[in-house]
PDB file of C-alpha atoms in Angstrom:
ATOM      1  CA  MET A  20      -1.213  17.042 -31.441  1.00 37.00           C
ATOM      2  CA  LEU A  21       0.518  15.759 -28.343  1.00 36.00           C
ATOM      3  CA  PRO A  22       3.754  13.821 -28.774  1.00 37.00           C
ATOM      4  CA  GLU A  23       3.457  10.095 -28.326  1.00 45.00           C
ATOM      5  CA  PRO A  24       4.579   8.929 -24.875  1.00 47.00           C
ATOM      6  CA  GLN A  25       8.153   7.740 -24.769  1.00 49.00           C
ATOM      7  CA  SER A  26       8.624   4.013 -25.240  1.00 53.00           C
ATOM      8  CA  PRO A  27       8.279   2.392 -21.811  1.00 52.00           C
ATOM      9  CA  SER A  28      11.762   0.989 -21.373  1.00 52.00           C
ATOM     10  CA  THR A  29      11.335  -1.762 -23.962  1.00 55.00           C
ATOM     11  CA  HIS A  30      14.970  -2.778 -23.457  1.00 75.00           C
ATOM     12  CA  LEU A  31      14.313  -3.963 -19.901  1.00 84.00           C
ATOM     13  CA  ARG A  32      14.715  -7.657 -19.164  1.00 85.00           C
ATOM     14  CA  GLU A  33      14.157  -9.529 -15.942  1.00 85.00           C
ATOM     15  CA  GLY A  34      17.311  -9.639 -13.836  1.00 81.00           C
ATOM     16  CA  ASP A  35      19.269  -6.998 -15.761  1.00 88.00           C
ATOM     17  CA  LEU A  36      18.976  -4.399 -13.025  1.00 96.00           C
ATOM     18  CA  SER A  37      18.881  -4.450  -9.245  1.00 97.00           C
ATOM     19  CA  ASP A  38      15.612  -3.352  -7.660  1.00 98.00           C
ATOM     20  CA  ALA A  39      17.007   0.110  -6.848  1.00 98.00           C
ATOM     21  CA  GLU A  40      18.436   0.490 -10.366  1.00 97.00           C
ATOM     22  CA  LEU A  41      15.095  -0.513 -11.845  1.00 98.00           C
ATOM     23  CA  ALA A  42      13.270   2.043  -9.685  1.00 98.00           C
ATOM     24  CA  VAL A  43      15.624   4.774 -10.942  1.00 98.00           C
ATOM     25  CA  GLU A  44      15.247   3.660 -14.559  1.00 97.00           C
ATOM     26  CA  LEU A  45      11.468   3.610 -14.440  1.00 98.00           C
ATOM     27  CA  ALA A  46      11.014   6.832 -12.461  1.00 98.00           C
ATOM     28  CA  GLY A  47      13.454   8.655 -14.723  1.00 98.00           C
ATOM     29  CA  THR A  48      11.838   7.364 -17.914  1.00 97.00           C
ATOM     30  CA  ALA A  49       8.367   8.320 -16.692  1.00 98.00           C
ATOM     31  CA  GLY A  50       9.663  11.763 -15.745  1.00 98.00           C
ATOM     32  CA  ARG A  51      11.161  12.355 -19.183  1.00 97.00           C
ATOM     33  CA  THR A  52       7.943  11.196 -20.792  1.00 97.00           C
ATOM     34  CA  LEU A  53       5.974  13.668 -18.693  1.00 98.00           C
ATOM     35  CA  LEU A  54       8.278  16.555 -19.609  1.00 98.00           C
ATOM     36  CA  GLU A  55       7.992  15.742 -23.325  1.00 97.00           C
ATOM     37  CA  LEU A  56       4.240  15.447 -23.091  1.00 96.00           C
ATOM     38  CA  ARG A  57       3.886  18.773 -21.260  1.00 96.00           C
ATOM     39  CA  ALA A  58       6.068  20.527 -23.811  1.00 95.00           C
ATOM     40  CA  GLY A  59       3.503  19.697 -26.485  1.00 93.00           C
ATOM     41  CA  VAL A  60       0.219  20.379 -24.722  1.00 87.00           C
ATOM     42  CA  GLY A  61      -0.292  23.876 -26.128  1.00 85.00           C
ATOM     43  CA  ASN A  62      -3.440  25.428 -24.743  1.00 86.00           C
ATOM     44  CA  LEU A  63      -5.158  22.273 -23.541  1.00 91.00           C
ATOM     45  CA  PRO A  64      -7.258  22.689 -20.362  1.00 93.00           C
ATOM     46  CA  THR A  65      -5.344  21.872 -17.198  1.00 93.00           C
ATOM     47  CA  ASP A  66      -7.636  18.953 -16.370  1.00 95.00           C
ATOM     48  CA  GLU A  67      -6.788  17.356 -19.722  1.00 95.00           C
ATOM     49  CA  VAL A  68      -3.067  17.905 -19.105  1.00 96.00           C
ATOM     50  CA  LYS A  69      -3.409  16.184 -15.714  1.00 96.00           C
ATOM     51  CA  LYS A  70      -5.311  13.270 -17.239  1.00 96.00           C
ATOM     52  CA  ARG A  71      -2.854  12.715 -20.068  1.00 97.00           C
ATOM     53  CA  GLY A  72       0.096  12.995 -17.715  1.00 97.00           C
ATOM     54  CA  ASP A  73      -1.304  10.421 -15.304  1.00 97.00           C
ATOM     55  CA  GLU A  74      -2.073   8.021 -18.158  1.00 97.00           C
ATOM     56  CA  ALA A  75       1.294   8.369 -19.889  1.00 97.00           C
ATOM     57  CA  ALA A  76       3.356   7.885 -16.722  1.00 98.00           C
ATOM     58  CA  GLN A  77       1.212   4.942 -15.617  1.00 98.00           C
ATOM     59  CA  GLN A  78       1.797   3.308 -18.996  1.00 97.00           C
ATOM     60  CA  VAL A  79       5.565   3.679 -18.682  1.00 97.00           C
ATOM     61  CA  LEU A  80       5.733   2.281 -15.161  1.00 98.00           C
ATOM     62  CA  ALA A  81       3.267  -0.568 -15.671  1.00 97.00           C
ATOM     63  CA  ALA A  82       4.944  -1.731 -18.884  1.00 97.00           C
ATOM     64  CA  GLY A  83       8.426  -1.530 -17.381  1.00 97.00           C
ATOM     65  CA  LEU A  84       7.462  -3.527 -14.296  1.00 97.00           C
ATOM     66  CA  ALA A  85       5.660  -6.120 -16.418  1.00 96.00           C
ATOM     67  CA  GLN A  86       8.854  -6.603 -18.443  1.00 95.00           C
ATOM     68  CA  ALA A  87      11.437  -6.501 -15.656  1.00 97.00           C
ATOM     69  CA  ARG A  88       9.515  -7.957 -12.695  1.00 97.00           C
ATOM     70  CA  PRO A  89       6.617  -9.949 -14.160  1.00 96.00           C
ATOM     71  CA  ARG A  90       5.998 -11.953 -10.983  1.00 96.00           C
ATOM     72  CA  ASP A  91       5.694  -8.952  -8.651  1.00 98.00           C
ATOM     73  CA  ALA A  92       2.426  -7.273  -7.672  1.00 98.00           C
ATOM     74  CA  VAL A  93       1.781  -3.556  -8.173  1.00 98.00           C
ATOM     75  CA  LEU A  94      -0.204  -0.999  -6.183  1.00 98.00           C
ATOM     76  CA  SER A  95      -0.697   2.209  -8.184  1.00 98.00           C
ATOM     77  CA  GLU A  96      -2.733   5.359  -7.742  1.00 97.00           C
ATOM     78  CA  GLU A  97      -3.678   5.112 -11.408  1.00 97.00           C
ATOM     79  CA  ALA A  98      -4.752   1.450 -11.599  1.00 97.00           C
ATOM     80  CA  VAL A  99      -7.497  -0.682 -10.101  1.00 97.00           C
ATOM     81  CA  ASP A 100      -6.317  -2.249  -6.868  1.00 97.00           C
ATOM     82  CA  ASP A 101      -5.929  -6.040  -6.959  1.00 96.00           C
ATOM     83  CA  ALA A 102      -6.351  -7.692  -3.552  1.00 97.00           C
ATOM     84  CA  ALA A 103      -3.933 -10.433  -4.681  1.00 96.00           C
ATOM     85  CA  ARG A 104      -1.142  -8.051  -3.678  1.00 98.00           C
ATOM     86  CA  LEU A 105      -1.932  -8.806  -0.029  1.00 98.00           C
ATOM     87  CA  ASP A 106      -0.612 -12.353  -0.528  1.00 97.00           C
ATOM     88  CA  ALA A 107       2.354 -11.302  -2.649  1.00 97.00           C
ATOM     89  CA  ALA A 108       5.925 -11.397  -1.358  1.00 97.00           C
ATOM     90  CA  ARG A 109       6.921  -8.313  -3.349  1.00 98.00           C
ATOM     91  CA  VAL A 110       4.755  -5.310  -4.213  1.00 98.00           C
ATOM     92  CA  TRP A 111       5.769  -2.224  -6.183  1.00 98.00           C
ATOM     93  CA  ILE A 112       3.992   0.868  -4.822  1.00 98.00           C
ATOM     94  CA  ILE A 113       3.941   3.646  -7.420  1.00 98.00           C
ATOM     95  CA  ASP A 114       2.584   7.116  -7.971  1.00 98.00           C
ATOM     96  CA  PRO A 115       3.047   7.895 -11.675  1.00 98.00           C
ATOM     97  CA  LEU A 116       2.552  11.644 -11.185  1.00 98.00           C
ATOM     98  CA  ASP A 117       2.661  13.106  -7.693  1.00 98.00           C
ATOM     99  CA  GLY A 118       1.538  16.734  -7.925  1.00 97.00           C
ATOM    100  CA  THR A 119      -0.704  16.813 -10.986  1.00 96.00           C
ATOM    101  CA  ARG A 120      -1.694  20.405 -10.218  1.00 95.00           C
ATOM    102  CA  GLU A 121       1.909  21.614 -10.221  1.00 96.00           C
ATOM    103  CA  TYR A 122       2.637  19.573 -13.360  1.00 97.00           C
ATOM    104  CA  SER A 123      -0.303  21.066 -15.227  1.00 96.00           C
ATOM    105  CA  GLU A 124       0.711  24.596 -14.193  1.00 95.00           C
ATOM    106  CA  GLY A 125       4.188  24.186 -15.671  1.00 95.00           C
ATOM    107  CA  ARG A 126       5.915  24.218 -12.286  1.00 97.00           C
ATOM    108  CA  SER A 127       8.900  22.076 -11.250  1.00 97.00           C
ATOM    109  CA  ASP A 128       7.680  20.865  -7.824  1.00 98.00           C
ATOM    110  CA  TRP A 129       6.152  17.502  -8.775  1.00 98.00           C
ATOM    111  CA  ALA A 130       7.574  13.972  -8.766  1.00 98.00           C
ATOM    112  CA  VAL A 131       7.354  10.356  -9.902  1.00 98.00           C
ATOM    113  CA  HIS A 132       7.396   7.670  -7.173  1.00 98.00           C
ATOM    114  CA  VAL A 133       8.556   4.051  -7.515  1.00 98.00           C
ATOM    115  CA  ALA A 134       9.041   1.913  -4.384  1.00 98.00           C
ATOM    116  CA  LEU A 135       9.364  -1.788  -3.627  1.00 98.00           C
ATOM    117  CA  TRP A 136       7.796  -3.384  -0.532  1.00 98.00           C
ATOM    118  CA  GLU A 137       9.072  -6.823   0.421  1.00 98.00           C
ATOM    119  CA  ALA A 138       8.296  -8.947   3.470  1.00 94.00           C
ATOM    120  CA  GLY A 139       6.849  -6.071   5.463  1.00 96.00           C
ATOM    121  CA  ALA A 140       9.319  -3.290   4.664  1.00 98.00           C
ATOM    122  CA  LEU A 141      10.258  -0.818   1.953  1.00 98.00           C
ATOM    123  CA  VAL A 142      13.499  -2.188   0.481  1.00 98.00           C
ATOM    124  CA  ALA A 143      14.135  -0.022  -2.592  1.00 98.00           C
ATOM    125  CA  GLY A 144      12.810   3.127  -4.173  1.00 98.00           C
ATOM    126  CA  ALA A 145      13.338   6.170  -6.322  1.00 98.00           C
ATOM    127  CA  VAL A 146      11.806   9.634  -6.507  1.00 98.00           C
ATOM    128  CA  ALA A 147      12.265  11.403  -9.818  1.00 98.00           C
ATOM    129  CA  LEU A 148      12.197  15.204  -9.759  1.00 98.00           C
ATOM    130  CA  PRO A 149      11.978  15.822 -13.511  1.00 98.00           C
ATOM    131  CA  GLY A 150      11.671  19.594 -13.134  1.00 96.00           C
ATOM    132  CA  LEU A 151      15.077  19.596 -11.441  1.00 97.00           C
ATOM    133  CA  GLY A 152      16.577  16.945 -13.730  1.00 97.00           C
ATOM    134  CA  THR A 153      17.420  14.533 -10.916  1.00 97.00           C
ATOM    135  CA  VAL A 154      16.375  11.216  -9.349  1.00 98.00           C
ATOM    136  CA  LEU A 155      16.847  10.394  -5.666  1.00 98.00           C
ATOM    137  CA  THR A 156      17.253   6.745  -4.792  1.00 98.00           C
ATOM    138  CA  THR A 157      17.883   4.322  -1.962  1.00 98.00           C
ATOM    139  CA  GLU A 158      21.113   2.932  -3.439  1.00 97.00           C
ATOM    140  CA  PRO A 159      23.310   4.843  -3.389  1.00 97.00           C
ATOM    141  CA  ALA A 160      21.551   6.715  -0.617  1.00 98.00           C
ATOM    142  CA  ALA A 161      21.512  10.496  -0.731  1.00 97.00           C
ATOM    143  CA  VAL A 162      23.891  12.428   1.512  1.00 97.00           C
ATOM    144  CA  VAL A 163      21.846  14.963   3.474  1.00 98.00           C
ATOM    145  CA  PRO A 164      23.649  18.326   3.746  1.00 97.00           C
ATOM    146  CA  SER A 165      24.503  19.562   7.246  1.00 96.00           C
ATOM    147  CA  ARG A 166      22.603  22.492   8.727  1.00 95.00           C
ATOM    148  CA  ASP A 167      23.367  25.447  10.965  1.00 94.00           C
ATOM    149  CA  GLY A 168      22.069  24.307  14.348  1.00 91.00           C
ATOM    150  CA  ALA A 169      21.522  27.909  15.451  1.00 94.00           C
ATOM    151  CA  ALA A 170      19.255  28.734  12.507  1.00 96.00           C
ATOM    152  CA  PRO A 171      15.441  28.379  12.694  1.00 97.00           C
ATOM    153  CA  LEU A 172      14.046  25.078  11.470  1.00 98.00           C
ATOM    154  CA  ARG A 173      12.552  25.090   7.981  1.00 98.00           C
ATOM    155  CA  MET A 174       9.306  23.193   7.400  1.00 97.00           C
ATOM    156  CA  ALA A 175       8.209  22.094   3.922  1.00 97.00           C
ATOM    157  CA  VAL A 176       4.499  22.874   3.636  1.00 95.00           C
ATOM    158  CA  SER A 177       1.805  22.835   0.963  1.00 91.00           C
ATOM    159  CA  ARG A 178       1.740  26.014  -1.087  1.00 87.00           C
ATOM    160  CA  SER A 179      -2.019  25.760  -1.582  1.00 81.00           C
ATOM    161  CA  ARG A 180      -3.559  24.042   1.441  1.00 78.00           C
ATOM    162  CA  PRO A 181      -1.241  23.646   4.457  1.00 80.00           C
ATOM    163  CA  PRO A 182      -2.896  21.376   7.064  1.00 83.00           C
ATOM    164  CA  ALA A 183      -3.617  22.871  10.469  1.00 87.00           C
ATOM    165  CA  ILE A 184      -1.308  20.397  12.184  1.00 90.00           C
ATOM    166  CA  ALA A 185       1.620  21.595  10.064  1.00 91.00           C
ATOM    167  CA  THR A 186       1.101  25.283  10.767  1.00 92.00           C
ATOM    168  CA  GLY A 187       0.525  24.543  14.453  1.00 94.00           C
ATOM    169  CA  VAL A 188       3.753  22.555  14.718  1.00 96.00           C
ATOM    170  CA  ALA A 189       5.657  25.240  12.807  1.00 96.00           C
ATOM    171  CA  GLU A 190       4.451  27.841  15.290  1.00 96.00           C
ATOM    172  CA  ALA A 191       5.390  25.608  18.254  1.00 96.00           C
ATOM    173  CA  LEU A 192       8.883  25.073  16.850  1.00 97.00           C
ATOM    174  CA  GLY A 193       9.383  28.635  15.644  1.00 97.00           C
ATOM    175  CA  ALA A 194      10.002  27.127  12.209  1.00 97.00           C
ATOM    176  CA  ASP A 195      10.009  29.017   8.935  1.00 96.00           C
ATOM    177  CA  LEU A 196       7.527  27.737   6.347  1.00 95.00           C
ATOM    178  CA  VAL A 197       8.850  26.772   2.924  1.00 96.00           C
ATOM    179  CA  ALA A 198       5.904  26.447   0.527  1.00 96.00           C
ATOM    180  CA  MET A 199       6.062  23.947  -2.335  1.00 97.00           C
ATOM    181  CA  GLY A 200       3.994  21.433  -4.284  1.00 95.00           C
ATOM    182  CA  SER A 201       3.740  17.664  -4.124  1.00 96.00           C
ATOM    183  CA  ALA A 202       4.314  15.382  -1.132  1.00 96.00           C
ATOM    184  CA  GLY A 203       7.252  13.681  -2.800  1.00 98.00           C
ATOM    185  CA  PHE A 204       8.840  17.013  -3.586  1.00 98.00           C
ATOM    186  CA  LYS A 205       8.485  18.079   0.074  1.00 98.00           C
ATOM    187  CA  VAL A 206      10.153  14.924   1.386  1.00 98.00           C
ATOM    188  CA  ALA A 207      12.842  15.357  -1.262  1.00 98.00           C
ATOM    189  CA  ALA A 208      13.404  18.905   0.013  1.00 98.00           C
ATOM    190  CA  VAL A 209      14.298  17.453   3.436  1.00 98.00           C
ATOM    191  CA  VAL A 210      16.594  14.880   1.802  1.00 98.00           C
ATOM    192  CA  ARG A 211      18.227  17.626  -0.282  1.00 98.00           C
ATOM    193  CA  GLY A 212      18.722  19.883   2.761  1.00 98.00           C
ATOM    194  CA  GLU A 213      16.347  22.616   1.583  1.00 97.00           C
ATOM    195  CA  ALA A 214      13.990  21.939   4.505  1.00 98.00           C
ATOM    196  CA  ASP A 215      14.463  20.264   7.887  1.00 98.00           C
ATOM    197  CA  LEU A 216      11.048  18.660   8.339  1.00 98.00           C
ATOM    198  CA  TYR A 217       7.762  17.834   6.657  1.00 97.00           C
ATOM    199  CA  VAL A 218       4.594  17.214   8.687  1.00 96.00           C
ATOM    200  CA  HIS A 219       1.359  16.085   7.040  1.00 95.00           C
ATOM    201  CA  GLY A 220      -1.990  15.170   8.552  1.00 92.00           C
ATOM    202  CA  GLY A 221      -4.844  13.735   6.492  1.00 84.00           C
ATOM    203  CA  GLY A 222      -5.511  12.946   2.856  1.00 85.00           C
ATOM    204  CA  GLN A 223      -2.639  10.719   1.784  1.00 95.00           C
ATOM    205  CA  TYR A 224      -2.356   7.143   0.536  1.00 97.00           C
ATOM    206  CA  GLU A 225       0.495   4.638   0.488  1.00 98.00           C
ATOM    207  CA  TRP A 226       1.632   5.697  -2.988  1.00 98.00           C
ATOM    208  CA  ASP A 227       2.022   9.300  -1.812  1.00 98.00           C
ATOM    209  CA  SER A 228       4.758   8.431   0.664  1.00 98.00           C
ATOM    210  CA  ALA A 229       6.231   4.957  -0.062  1.00 98.00           C
ATOM    211  CA  ALA A 230       9.049   5.963  -2.416  1.00 98.00           C
ATOM    212  CA  PRO A 231       9.840   9.269  -0.655  1.00 98.00           C
ATOM    213  CA  VAL A 232       9.981   7.482   2.715  1.00 98.00           C
ATOM    214  CA  ALA A 233      12.213   4.731   1.303  1.00 98.00           C
ATOM    215  CA  VAL A 234      14.628   7.355  -0.022  1.00 98.00           C
ATOM    216  CA  ALA A 235      14.494   9.429   3.188  1.00 98.00           C
ATOM    217  CA  MET A 236      15.117   6.457   5.490  1.00 98.00           C
ATOM    218  CA  ALA A 237      17.981   5.201   3.321  1.00 98.00           C
ATOM    219  CA  ALA A 238      19.529   8.665   3.774  1.00 98.00           C
ATOM    220  CA  GLY A 239      19.251   8.347   7.560  1.00 98.00           C
ATOM    221  CA  LEU A 240      16.254  10.628   8.098  1.00 98.00           C
ATOM    222  CA  HIS A 241      13.429   9.973  10.566  1.00 98.00           C
ATOM    223  CA  ALA A 242      10.086   8.898   9.034  1.00 98.00           C
ATOM    224  CA  SER A 243       6.990   7.817  10.974  1.00 98.00           C
ATOM    225  CA  ARG A 244       3.321   8.431  11.646  1.00 97.00           C
ATOM    226  CA  LEU A 245       2.589  11.620  13.593  1.00 97.00           C
ATOM    227  CA  ASP A 246       2.445   9.617  16.836  1.00 96.00           C
ATOM    228  CA  GLY A 247       5.894   8.206  16.165  1.00 97.00           C
ATOM    229  CA  SER A 248       4.654   4.737  15.195  1.00 98.00           C
ATOM    230  CA  PRO A 249       6.032   2.994  12.083  1.00 98.00           C
ATOM    231  CA  LEU A 250       4.582   3.582   8.637  1.00 98.00           C
ATOM    232  CA  ARG A 251       3.113   0.317   7.339  1.00 98.00           C
ATOM    233  CA  TYR A 252       2.629  -0.421   3.655  1.00 98.00           C
ATOM    234  CA  ASN A 253       0.755  -2.962   1.528  1.00 98.00           C
ATOM    235  CA  GLN A 254      -2.240  -2.836   3.837  1.00 98.00           C
ATOM    236  CA  PRO A 255      -5.788  -3.856   2.777  1.00 98.00           C
ATOM    237  CA  ASP A 256      -6.818  -0.184   2.879  1.00 97.00           C
ATOM    238  CA  PRO A 257      -3.998   1.859   1.320  1.00 98.00           C
ATOM    239  CA  TYR A 258      -5.119   5.045   3.107  1.00 97.00           C
ATOM    240  CA  LEU A 259      -2.116   6.230   5.133  1.00 97.00           C
ATOM    241  CA  PRO A 260      -3.171   9.692   6.210  1.00 95.00           C
ATOM    242  CA  ASP A 261      -0.337  11.195   8.231  1.00 96.00           C
ATOM    243  CA  LEU A 262       3.410  11.431   8.002  1.00 96.00           C
ATOM    244  CA  VAL A 263       6.420  13.166   9.486  1.00 98.00           C
ATOM    245  CA  VAL A 264       9.856  13.185   7.876  1.00 98.00           C
ATOM    246  CA  CYS A 265      12.657  15.124   9.526  1.00 98.00           C
ATOM    247  CA  ARG A 266      16.320  15.253  10.296  1.00 98.00           C
ATOM    248  CA  PRO A 267      17.154  12.674  12.994  1.00 98.00           C
ATOM    249  CA  GLU A 268      18.705  15.213  15.361  1.00 97.00           C
ATOM    250  CA  VAL A 269      15.396  17.104  15.652  1.00 97.00           C
ATOM    251  CA  ALA A 270      13.026  14.102  15.619  1.00 98.00           C
ATOM    252  CA  GLU A 271      12.349  14.069  19.360  1.00 98.00           C
ATOM    253  CA  GLN A 272      11.731  17.830  19.362  1.00 97.00           C
ATOM    254  CA  VAL A 273       9.378  17.559  16.375  1.00 98.00           C
ATOM    255  CA  LEU A 274       7.391  14.596  17.750  1.00 98.00           C
ATOM    256  CA  THR A 275       6.990  16.369  21.098  1.00 98.00           C
ATOM    257  CA  ALA A 276       5.668  19.470  19.332  1.00 97.00           C
ATOM    258  CA  ILE A 277       3.225  17.363  17.296  1.00 97.00           C
ATOM    259  CA  GLU A 278       1.928  15.670  20.454  1.00 96.00           C
ATOM    260  CA  ARG A 279       1.455  19.020  22.175  1.00 95.00           C
ATOM    261  CA  VAL A 280      -0.366  20.593  19.220  1.00 95.00           C
ATOM    262  CA  GLN A 281      -2.660  17.586  18.825  1.00 90.00           C
ATOM    263  CA  ARG A 282      -3.454  17.620  22.550  1.00 90.00           C
ATOM    264  CA  ASP A 283      -4.255  21.340  22.500  1.00 83.00           C
ATOM    265  CA  VAL A 284      -6.814  20.991  19.686  1.00 72.00           C
ATOM    266  CA  GLN A 285      -8.725  18.143  21.371  1.00 67.00           C
TER     267      GLN A 285
END
C-alpha cells in the first residue's frame, strides 16, 4: 500500500504568510509528500507512479491555496482550466510535479513549481527541488555564484530529447552541454551556478516556466522568449513554447546566437 499523502498544510490561514512565504511552504510540502509517496511505491509501473505523484502534489497545492488565498484564481497543469482566471487580479500558476519521468525513475532532477501572477507580472514564486532538499524562492532571492569568464559556457539541456535550437546554439557558442531532467530543474541549475544558460524551443506551457522564471528574475538573471521579447503569463491560451534563461552578462551573446541559428534553419 502507498502511504497516504501528507496533510496539505491544514495549519494555513489567510494572511499568516506573505505570498513568497506561502509559495515556499506549499512547494516544500508538496515536495515532501512526493518523496514519501515515492518511497512506498514498491514495484508499481512507472505510469502509475507518475499518476499518483501528480494527483498527490495537486491535492496539496490546491488545498493549501484554497485555505490561504481563497479569493485567488489558480492555473494548474493538473486541473481543468477556468476562464474566470482571465478576469482575476491574482492568479497562482502551478506545476505540481515538473519532471514526472525523472520522478518515476527515482532521480533527483524534478521540481515543484508555485508562482503568483498579479496585474500582468510574476510577483512571487518558489521552486522546490525535493531531490536536493532545497527550495529556491523570490524572497529572499537566490545569490547566483560567480563564474570563470574564461571558461566555456555551460548549457542546461534535456537528457532525453534536447531541442535542435538548443544544440545549435550550444555549437554556436562553443558551450558545453549539461544534461538533466525537468525544465524547472534546468532553470534552477542556472540560478545555482551549475549552468550558465538554458534555451528551450517548443512544447512548454505557462506552468512549466512561471515559478522558475520568477525565481531566476528575482536573482537578477535574464529571462525572455527566444526573440528577446517578454514572457507573458495568464494568457487565454497557456501555451508558452520557448524560453531562454541565462546569466545577464552573456544575454546579448546568447540572443545573438539564437537569432543566427534560427535564421540559418529557415
